XYZ file of C-alpha atoms in Angstrom:
596
model
C 80.859 -29.997 101.036
C 82.125 -27.226 104.020
C 86.680 -27.640 104.952
C 87.704 -26.776 108.611
C 90.876 -25.040 108.913
C 92.202 -27.216 112.041
C 93.529 -30.242 110.644
C 96.861 -31.931 111.043
C 99.366 -31.571 108.505
C 98.769 -35.230 107.301
C 95.701 -34.978 106.663
C 96.181 -31.761 103.998
C 98.424 -33.713 102.348
C 96.239 -36.225 101.684
C 93.371 -33.491 101.023
C 95.768 -31.826 98.008
C 96.727 -35.281 96.670
C 92.802 -35.812 96.991
C 92.028 -32.990 95.545
C 94.454 -32.879 92.319
C 93.274 -36.422 91.452
C 90.424 -35.477 90.782
C 88.768 -35.764 87.122
C 86.434 -32.640 87.992
C 87.790 -29.496 87.765
C 88.541 -27.955 92.306
C 88.855 -24.727 92.792
C 88.771 -22.126 95.901
C 88.058 -18.725 95.617
C 87.733 -15.793 97.951
C 84.568 -13.674 98.601
C 85.613 -11.025 95.908
C 86.083 -13.933 93.420
C 90.039 -13.945 92.809
C 90.939 -17.482 92.437
C 93.509 -19.124 95.825
C 93.545 -23.000 94.743
C 93.214 -24.404 90.678
C 93.588 -28.279 90.893
C 95.136 -30.432 87.799
C 91.406 -30.946 86.031
C 90.501 -27.971 86.090
C 93.170 -27.009 83.993
C 92.679 -29.824 81.956
C 89.077 -27.924 81.510
C 89.689 -24.668 80.686
C 93.502 -24.411 79.861
C 95.301 -21.970 82.508
C 98.059 -23.492 84.311
C 97.393 -23.190 87.914
C 100.308 -20.332 87.979
C 98.150 -17.947 85.413
C 95.000 -18.838 87.505
C 95.695 -18.533 90.793
C 95.593 -15.176 92.070
C 93.688 -14.319 88.862
C 89.186 -12.654 88.920
C 87.489 -16.281 88.376
C 85.610 -13.961 85.485
C 88.762 -15.490 83.390
C 86.206 -18.171 82.340
C 83.336 -16.487 81.840
C 81.352 -17.048 78.226
C 79.493 -14.493 76.868
C 76.185 -14.592 78.194
C 76.578 -15.653 81.224
C 76.972 -13.804 83.952
C 75.776 -15.615 86.572
C 78.827 -15.960 88.655
C 78.428 -12.155 90.735
C 74.885 -13.790 92.141
C 77.097 -17.088 92.959
C 78.989 -14.922 95.162
C 76.053 -13.561 96.771
C 74.844 -16.709 97.620
C 77.564 -17.592 99.681
C 78.377 -15.024 101.196
C 74.383 -15.938 102.820
C 75.965 -19.245 103.202
C 74.001 -21.392 100.922
C 74.976 -23.731 98.316
C 74.302 -24.143 94.554
C 74.077 -27.640 93.528
C 74.505 -29.756 89.871
C 74.173 -25.726 87.878
C 74.378 -26.445 84.610
C 75.962 -23.124 82.611
C 79.008 -22.609 79.896
C 82.977 -21.289 80.694
C 85.300 -20.365 78.430
C 89.055 -21.699 77.761
C 91.983 -19.767 77.240
C 91.655 -20.540 73.683
C 88.657 -19.207 73.631
C 86.429 -22.321 73.181
C 82.958 -22.969 75.481
C 82.985 -25.994 77.710
C 79.442 -27.469 79.056
C 79.719 -28.062 82.581
C 77.852 -28.526 85.738
C 78.640 -26.788 88.975
C 78.368 -27.861 92.392
C 79.735 -24.253 94.696
C 79.537 -24.604 98.726
C 80.807 -21.952 101.425
C 84.580 -22.478 103.315
C 84.471 -22.024 106.735
C 87.626 -20.860 109.436
C 87.642 -22.027 112.231
C 85.340 -19.667 114.235
C 82.856 -20.369 111.610
C 83.135 -17.342 109.488
C 82.391 -17.490 105.550
C 86.200 -16.768 104.309
C 85.917 -18.507 100.825
C 83.932 -20.783 97.896
C 84.715 -23.976 96.954
C 83.235 -25.174 93.196
C 83.526 -28.004 91.654
C 82.885 -28.197 87.518
C 82.392 -31.044 85.722
C 82.686 -31.180 81.872
C 79.148 -32.469 81.251
C 80.355 -31.442 77.089
C 80.110 -33.992 75.698
C 76.194 -36.006 77.570
C 75.143 -32.217 76.529
C 76.137 -32.521 72.918
C 74.842 -35.939 73.008
C 71.473 -34.749 75.097
C 71.037 -32.779 72.088
C 71.881 -34.890 69.382
C 69.402 -36.907 71.259
C 67.035 -33.759 71.192
C 67.290 -33.301 67.413
C 66.999 -36.994 66.705
C 63.877 -37.107 67.915
C 62.416 -33.976 66.334
C 63.503 -35.164 62.878
C 61.897 -38.771 63.874
C 58.502 -36.705 65.545
C 58.859 -33.530 62.322
C 59.672 -36.740 59.788
C 56.641 -38.871 61.340
C 54.227 -35.492 61.156
C 55.597 -34.954 57.564
C 54.455 -38.308 56.489
C 51.884 -37.683 57.975
C 50.447 -34.283 56.061
C 51.898 -36.226 52.786
C 49.628 -39.238 53.322
C 46.380 -36.955 54.032
C 47.213 -35.379 50.747
C 44.795 -35.682 47.585
C 47.666 -35.430 45.369
C 50.928 -37.009 45.078
C 53.912 -35.701 46.857
C 57.590 -36.161 46.280
C 60.427 -35.216 48.303
C 63.786 -35.632 46.680
C 67.698 -34.663 47.678
C 69.816 -32.924 46.078
C 71.221 -35.557 44.391
C 67.688 -35.729 43.020
C 67.139 -38.952 43.662
C 63.710 -40.044 45.979
C 63.414 -40.108 49.501
C 60.076 -39.705 50.038
C 57.263 -40.586 48.324
C 52.524 -40.949 49.352
C 50.145 -43.439 48.661
C 48.737 -40.930 45.889
C 52.822 -41.472 44.391
C 51.767 -44.659 43.961
C 48.620 -44.827 41.931
C 49.858 -42.008 39.668
C 52.437 -43.058 38.531
C 51.531 -47.617 39.126
C 55.021 -47.927 41.628
C 55.126 -48.847 45.173
C 57.921 -46.828 47.415
C 59.654 -49.118 47.376
C 60.329 -49.180 44.314
C 61.114 -45.122 44.451
C 62.622 -44.844 47.346
C 66.880 -43.610 46.412
C 65.475 -44.326 42.681
C 66.651 -40.854 40.211
C 63.849 -38.207 39.736
C 64.240 -38.905 36.395
C 62.680 -42.244 36.532
C 58.482 -40.279 36.466
C 60.233 -38.563 33.521
C 59.479 -38.945 30.058
C 62.809 -40.294 28.491
C 63.081 -37.066 26.116
C 62.634 -34.617 28.429
C 65.493 -36.415 30.872
C 68.747 -35.386 29.824
C 67.658 -31.502 30.161
C 65.372 -32.288 33.382
C 69.157 -32.753 35.445
C 70.232 -28.345 34.508
C 66.773 -27.756 35.331
C 67.135 -29.425 38.405
C 71.025 -27.612 39.169
C 69.438 -24.251 38.490
C 66.509 -24.495 41.052
C 68.888 -25.899 44.184
C 71.011 -23.207 43.229
C 68.028 -20.644 43.763
C 65.321 -22.665 45.562
C 61.451 -20.960 46.250
C 58.275 -21.994 45.566
C 56.874 -21.827 42.637
C 55.057 -23.790 40.328
C 57.561 -26.154 38.064
C 57.560 -25.352 34.358
C 55.509 -22.338 34.001
C 53.538 -21.942 30.090
C 54.703 -25.571 28.962
C 53.039 -28.886 29.417
C 54.403 -31.549 31.944
C 53.612 -34.649 31.491
C 54.865 -37.892 34.029
C 55.762 -41.169 32.892
C 54.104 -44.385 34.764
C 55.156 -47.508 35.639
C 53.962 -49.196 32.549
C 54.970 -46.103 30.062
C 52.150 -44.366 29.506
C 52.778 -40.537 29.976
C 50.060 -38.153 32.340
C 49.514 -34.459 32.481
C 50.348 -32.833 34.814
C 50.463 -29.931 36.880
C 54.042 -29.625 39.558
C 54.248 -27.171 42.632
C 57.788 -26.851 43.685
C 58.591 -26.339 47.971
C 62.467 -25.998 48.862
C 63.350 -27.611 52.389
C 66.202 -27.004 54.290
C 67.190 -29.666 57.328
C 70.641 -30.558 59.189
C 70.203 -33.583 56.889
C 70.781 -31.206 53.296
C 68.543 -29.220 50.671
C 65.326 -30.847 49.664
C 62.458 -30.343 47.546
C 58.886 -31.129 48.488
C 57.403 -32.158 44.710
C 53.755 -31.505 45.284
C 52.100 -33.901 41.858
C 48.583 -33.271 40.346
C 47.300 -34.885 37.667
C 45.366 -32.545 35.429
C 44.143 -35.440 32.872
C 40.664 -34.482 33.222
C 41.088 -30.615 33.259
C 42.378 -31.194 29.819
C 40.402 -33.593 28.660
C 37.879 -30.696 29.177
C 39.955 -28.190 28.101
C 39.918 -29.892 24.450
C 36.543 -30.186 24.593
C 36.098 -26.141 25.455
C 39.341 -25.741 22.258
C 37.064 -27.744 20.110
C 33.706 -26.114 21.189
C 35.741 -22.915 20.752
C 36.973 -23.886 17.428
C 34.158 -24.877 16.325
C 32.111 -21.248 17.634
C 35.484 -19.615 15.771
C 34.051 -21.221 12.075
C 30.668 -20.716 13.176
C 31.622 -17.312 13.443
C 33.871 -16.866 10.444
C 30.692 -18.042 8.634
C 28.311 -16.550 10.041
C 26.655 -13.402 6.786
C 26.652 -10.730 9.607
C 29.226 -9.479 11.949
C 29.862 -11.551 15.209
C 31.429 -10.059 18.311
C 31.925 -11.773 21.905
C 31.531 -9.295 25.159
C 32.524 -10.452 29.169
C 31.217 -9.075 31.453
C 33.017 -6.546 31.641
C 32.271 -4.846 28.598
C 35.610 -6.080 26.895
C 35.823 -7.729 23.808
C 36.766 -11.486 23.549
C 36.040 -12.152 19.854
C 35.440 -10.701 16.502
C 35.110 -12.383 13.225
C 36.248 -11.335 9.607
C 32.838 -9.575 8.813
C 33.187 -7.213 12.008
C 36.570 -5.735 10.795
C 34.893 -5.354 7.184
C 31.628 -3.364 8.809
C 33.629 -0.877 10.894
C 37.089 -1.245 9.465
C 39.159 -2.260 12.860
C 41.702 -5.240 12.165
C 40.628 -7.872 14.677
C 43.736 -7.341 16.541
C 43.121 -3.597 17.461
C 39.696 -4.809 19.077
C 40.572 -7.656 21.380
C 40.089 -6.474 24.661
C 38.852 -3.557 24.014
C 35.881 -1.894 25.492
C 32.622 -2.662 23.234
C 31.986 1.333 24.207
C 34.912 1.599 21.084
C 32.194 1.081 18.523
C 29.430 3.280 20.490
C 29.149 6.904 18.809
C 29.932 8.834 21.184
C 27.080 10.511 22.416
C 25.552 7.031 23.303
C 28.636 6.221 25.623
C 27.487 7.152 29.104
C 23.992 4.889 28.898
C 24.779 2.293 27.067
C 27.531 1.363 30.011
C 23.889 1.826 31.678
C 22.268 -0.334 29.660
C 25.121 -3.153 28.997
C 25.163 -3.331 33.450
C 21.542 -4.401 33.336
C 21.231 -6.697 30.003
C 24.027 -8.802 32.320
C 21.765 -8.318 35.040
C 19.222 -10.406 33.737
C 20.343 -11.840 30.168
C 18.414 -13.213 27.793
C 18.516 -13.690 23.563
C 16.450 -10.616 21.961
C 17.152 -7.685 19.938
C 19.241 -4.882 21.403
C 17.312 -1.655 21.254
C 14.210 -2.791 20.134
C 12.201 0.234 18.524
C 15.048 2.572 18.531
C 17.897 3.148 15.827
C 20.596 1.862 16.664
C 24.131 3.039 15.138
C 28.183 1.386 15.252
C 30.776 3.934 14.922
C 33.428 2.768 12.474
C 37.464 3.662 13.166
C 37.482 6.216 10.739
C 34.807 8.039 12.330
C 31.560 7.187 10.273
C 28.552 6.254 11.806
C 26.525 2.878 9.791
C 22.962 1.964 10.766
C 22.538 -1.656 12.358
C 20.981 -3.614 13.828
C 22.061 -5.860 16.888
C 20.608 -9.422 18.385
C 22.105 -10.027 21.687
C 22.476 -14.138 22.843
C 23.909 -14.687 26.750
C 26.577 -17.260 26.430
C 27.705 -18.796 30.168
C 30.908 -20.484 30.290
C 33.408 -22.060 33.324
C 35.066 -19.110 32.303
C 32.225 -16.338 32.842
C 29.499 -14.889 31.989
C 29.866 -13.493 27.539
C 27.220 -12.226 25.503
C 27.313 -12.927 21.789
C 26.051 -9.981 19.572
C 25.128 -10.310 16.173
C 25.197 -7.476 14.243
C 23.618 -6.877 10.498
C 23.907 -3.839 8.247
C 21.053 -2.291 7.442
C 22.427 0.603 5.612
C 20.808 -0.207 2.399
C 17.641 -1.136 4.077
C 17.142 2.204 5.274
C 18.203 3.118 2.210
C 15.647 1.446 0.470
C 12.991 2.482 3.851
C 14.216 5.833 2.728
C 13.167 5.695 -0.937
C 9.971 3.862 -0.828
C 8.734 6.805 1.983
C 9.731 9.661 -0.791
C 8.114 7.472 -3.506
C 4.914 7.287 -1.431
C 4.836 11.229 -0.630
C 6.283 12.074 -4.746
C 3.326 9.793 -5.452
C 0.586 12.039 -3.327
C 1.943 15.065 -4.668
C 1.674 14.079 -7.842
C -1.965 12.528 -7.335
C -2.612 15.442 -6.583
C -1.007 17.580 -8.717
C -2.663 15.201 -11.919
C -6.047 15.300 -10.095
C -5.897 19.585 -10.073
C -4.778 19.790 -13.790
C -7.189 17.325 -14.629
C -9.942 19.886 -12.545
C -8.646 22.855 -14.276
C -8.484 21.364 -18.097
C -12.285 20.413 -16.845
C -13.313 23.490 -15.975
C -11.393 25.411 -18.043
C -12.741 22.947 -21.504
C -16.208 23.337 -20.265
C -15.975 27.330 -20.103
C -14.846 27.527 -23.960
C -16.668 24.687 -25.384
C -20.290 25.528 -27.476
C -21.676 22.030 -26.991
C -21.195 18.969 -24.353
C -19.789 17.183 -28.093
C -16.845 19.854 -27.834
C -16.096 19.490 -24.619
C -15.869 15.930 -24.876
C -13.328 16.718 -27.809
C -11.494 19.495 -26.428
C -11.539 17.618 -22.787
C -9.803 14.014 -24.297
C -7.139 15.668 -26.510
C -6.174 17.766 -23.210
C -5.725 14.229 -20.992
C -4.285 12.788 -24.542
C -1.441 15.059 -24.348
C -1.052 14.751 -20.472
C -0.941 11.158 -20.467
C 1.507 11.476 -22.941
C 4.219 13.042 -20.975
C 2.535 11.041 -18.189
C 4.543 8.092 -19.796
C 7.530 9.958 -20.854
C 8.508 10.413 -17.091
C 7.535 6.756 -16.434
C 9.775 5.845 -18.081
C 12.079 8.330 -16.691
C 11.112 6.587 -12.882
C 9.500 9.421 -12.502
C 12.374 11.473 -12.246
C 13.287 13.118 -16.136
C 11.393 12.570 -18.942
C 13.134 14.516 -22.537
C 12.208 17.849 -24.021
C 12.824 16.587 -27.601
C 10.567 12.963 -26.578
C 8.238 15.081 -25.558
C 8.038 17.722 -28.632
C 7.699 14.758 -30.920
C 5.157 12.528 -28.747
C 3.483 15.872 -28.949
C 3.349 16.703 -32.787
C 2.777 12.571 -33.683
C -1.102 13.442 -34.603
C 0.750 15.791 -36.749
C 3.013 13.476 -39.143
C 2.839 12.272 -42.177
C 1.599 8.977 -42.931
C 5.594 7.678 -43.358
C 5.636 9.245 -39.608
C 7.747 12.332 -40.790
C 6.403 15.450 -39.069
C 7.094 17.282 -42.606
C 5.593 20.586 -41.630
C 8.660 21.452 -39.007
C 11.832 21.919 -38.150
C 12.975 20.863 -35.056
C 16.541 21.626 -33.243
C 17.741 22.403 -29.607
C 20.030 20.388 -27.279
C 19.358 17.140 -25.443
C 17.975 18.639 -22.473
C 15.936 16.631 -19.770
C 12.977 18.052 -17.332
C 12.057 17.165 -14.205
C 8.460 16.417 -13.869
C 6.812 19.556 -12.946
C 8.268 21.129 -15.641
C 7.989 18.251 -18.310
C 4.188 18.531 -17.885
C 4.044 22.029 -17.949
C 5.466 22.081 -21.501
C 3.519 18.965 -22.559
C 0.063 20.664 -21.780
C 1.344 23.743 -23.996
C 3.308 22.852 -26.670
C -0.613 20.416 -26.372
C -2.332 23.809 -26.306
C -0.224 25.515 -29.461
C -0.114 22.051 -31.756
C -3.785 22.385 -31.499
C -4.289 26.064 -32.032
C -2.096 26.027 -35.111
C -4.473 23.243 -36.799
C -7.357 24.797 -35.813
C -6.329 28.686 -37.180
C -2.639 28.937 -37.468
C 0.013 27.488 -39.619
C -0.722 23.704 -39.540
C -4.563 24.474 -41.136
C -2.896 25.060 -44.048
C -0.674 22.692 -45.767
C 2.150 24.769 -47.183
C 2.217 26.331 -43.101
C 5.313 25.507 -41.549
C 6.781 25.829 -37.709
C 9.564 26.281 -36.471
C 10.787 24.850 -32.926
C 14.257 25.447 -31.129
C 15.756 25.756 -27.499
C 18.693 25.448 -25.928
C 21.112 26.405 -22.331
C 22.219 29.252 -21.378
C 24.693 28.976 -19.305
C 26.484 30.961 -16.150
C 28.455 29.848 -13.203
C 26.244 27.298 -11.411
C 23.491 27.916 -13.134
C 21.555 27.238 -16.599
C 18.971 28.602 -18.185
C 16.682 27.094 -20.737
C 15.038 29.396 -24.278
C 12.115 27.328 -26.007
C 10.826 29.312 -29.082
C 7.578 28.106 -31.381
C 7.465 29.807 -34.776
C 4.983 29.682 -37.202
C 5.212 31.233 -40.474
C 3.410 30.429 -43.902
C -0.435 30.105 -42.545
C -3.014 32.304 -42.674
C -2.686 35.806 -41.502
C -3.443 35.613 -37.700
C -5.100 38.644 -35.214
C -5.134 38.583 -31.755
C -8.022 37.021 -30.479
C -10.851 38.214 -28.674
C -11.268 36.333 -26.512
C -8.343 34.419 -23.832
C -9.127 30.683 -24.111
C -7.629 27.930 -21.615
C -4.580 27.410 -24.806
C -3.593 30.937 -24.061
C -4.476 31.036 -20.566
C -2.060 28.292 -19.822
C 0.478 29.100 -21.712
C 1.042 32.890 -20.337
C 0.057 32.333 -16.976
C 0.205 27.838 -16.083
C 3.464 27.531 -17.337
C 4.548 30.990 -16.096
C 3.895 29.813 -12.245
C 4.938 26.187 -12.726
C 8.161 27.681 -14.568
C 8.752 30.439 -12.929
C 9.497 31.207 -16.234
C 8.917 34.423 -18.176
C 6.434 33.781 -21.162
C 5.919 35.635 -24.337
C 3.111 34.417 -26.484
C 3.251 37.079 -29.696
C 0.016 36.990 -32.522
C 2.339 38.075 -35.605
C 0.196 38.640 -38.749
C 2.906 36.441 -40.453
C 2.224 33.496 -37.615
C 1.844 32.839 -34.041
C 5.639 33.239 -31.605
C 6.146 31.671 -28.014
C 9.009 32.254 -26.370
C 9.627 30.639 -22.405
C 12.711 30.913 -20.899
C 12.882 29.181 -17.403
C 15.549 28.107 -14.892
C 16.417 24.801 -15.457
C 17.061 23.187 -11.799
C 19.138 20.605 -10.561
C 17.264 18.548 -11.598
C 17.056 18.779 -15.400
C 19.676 18.882 -16.638
C 21.546 18.820 -20.672
C 22.398 15.477 -21.429
């Protein structure tokens, strides 16, 4: 309103009374903001008395963050009116008050703006009521929204206050636990917890409320809920703290994991059965995931590779692969998982495993892909083929040895036939001589066969060759035999056998054995030096006919002096002493011909 300066005194008193009786603060201020008048309601609303206020700048009631006073005065100077401007002012005691301002310019008699009249209405209660109404509406909106979200959730949802009482449930909660929501609202949440866990749940709930956070409940433990009918259901629970102006709450999302537990139990049984089967397997069994890490081993694996199973689980399978093959194995493993199939590993190649002690073992591996909901795996069945490889190597050795011996035997037979033919004067003589020499060869072969073609006893070779010269009771009465127990390898045995045969044959025809009084002394001994050994063999005839050197060197002489010397790398001395033939053979004993 506009106040004219030229009024009667009575009118001024009436106006002053009206101003003082108003419920609104009515304040006059000059254009610089200095307070000119201050009514009783201004004192009531702002706390300053008229004496304290008049003459002071209007900024004494300015509130922090509300600096619109200079702009209002500027508008008043322009003759503008401000209607119902809601803002905040500060009381004398520092409290803030919500006000609605109406500010008008004051004119003098000449129509000049000389002051401003401000009416300030206290609207604190109205503002609080409006804020409360908005908050209530917002809570209702949020509650409705929360209810909609809870109802739309696929799992059970329960809201619990800080006293543990249920304030919200959804339809999935009703289905899961068998209660109507009216039966749950206001009840302690422990109504849904098995009796054996209820006492401890109070303490756990209090701990959560002291440090609330979004997390899973009972991590690492099996949780169960109890239905209205008393049955239990396995569950998982996610906790979410909710803070409102009504207090602190916890929203629990509850998932029924009955089906998952059934699947897990079935998988556990299958896993147990798989473990039993792998443990019962006669070979090493290893399960590897698609990253090449070992997930399962059996006891045979421990025995084969020397590791405890705890040392292998989680390790890359290359820990069992020799270093020289590891880089290539990574690529081969990747290729297998790209196109898995049940098949042998490394077909056509020799495979080796690496033991903990660094030793290698020849193996065969069968691969079988295993697909589960936890990923793709491969089950490897590993067979130690050490004995088979040794057997194969032995067989190859035997075949090569047999080939060698057959060729040598044929060459020996050929040489015997040729020499026998050259010295024979008739076919009958050739036949007898040839047959006798083949028998001598056969006797030594029999001894070697008894020794699995590894060794033959020199004593047994001598006894076999002298057997035709024994008397009726089997005793070789014209012989003395003395010597160490010595085993000869096949080449040495055959040479000694044939050489002895020629010595015996010559003694029977021309030497000591052609006379009843004749004697043959046979002896041998082994001379050792460091790791080497030499055999010295002697054949000495006596009491027989006088011996003269032969005019013609026959097969026997040639074989003894040439064949034995060559075959045994020996030193051979054959003497035709008039008292009897002497033969000395000094030959090195190789590793396969040892003294017993």
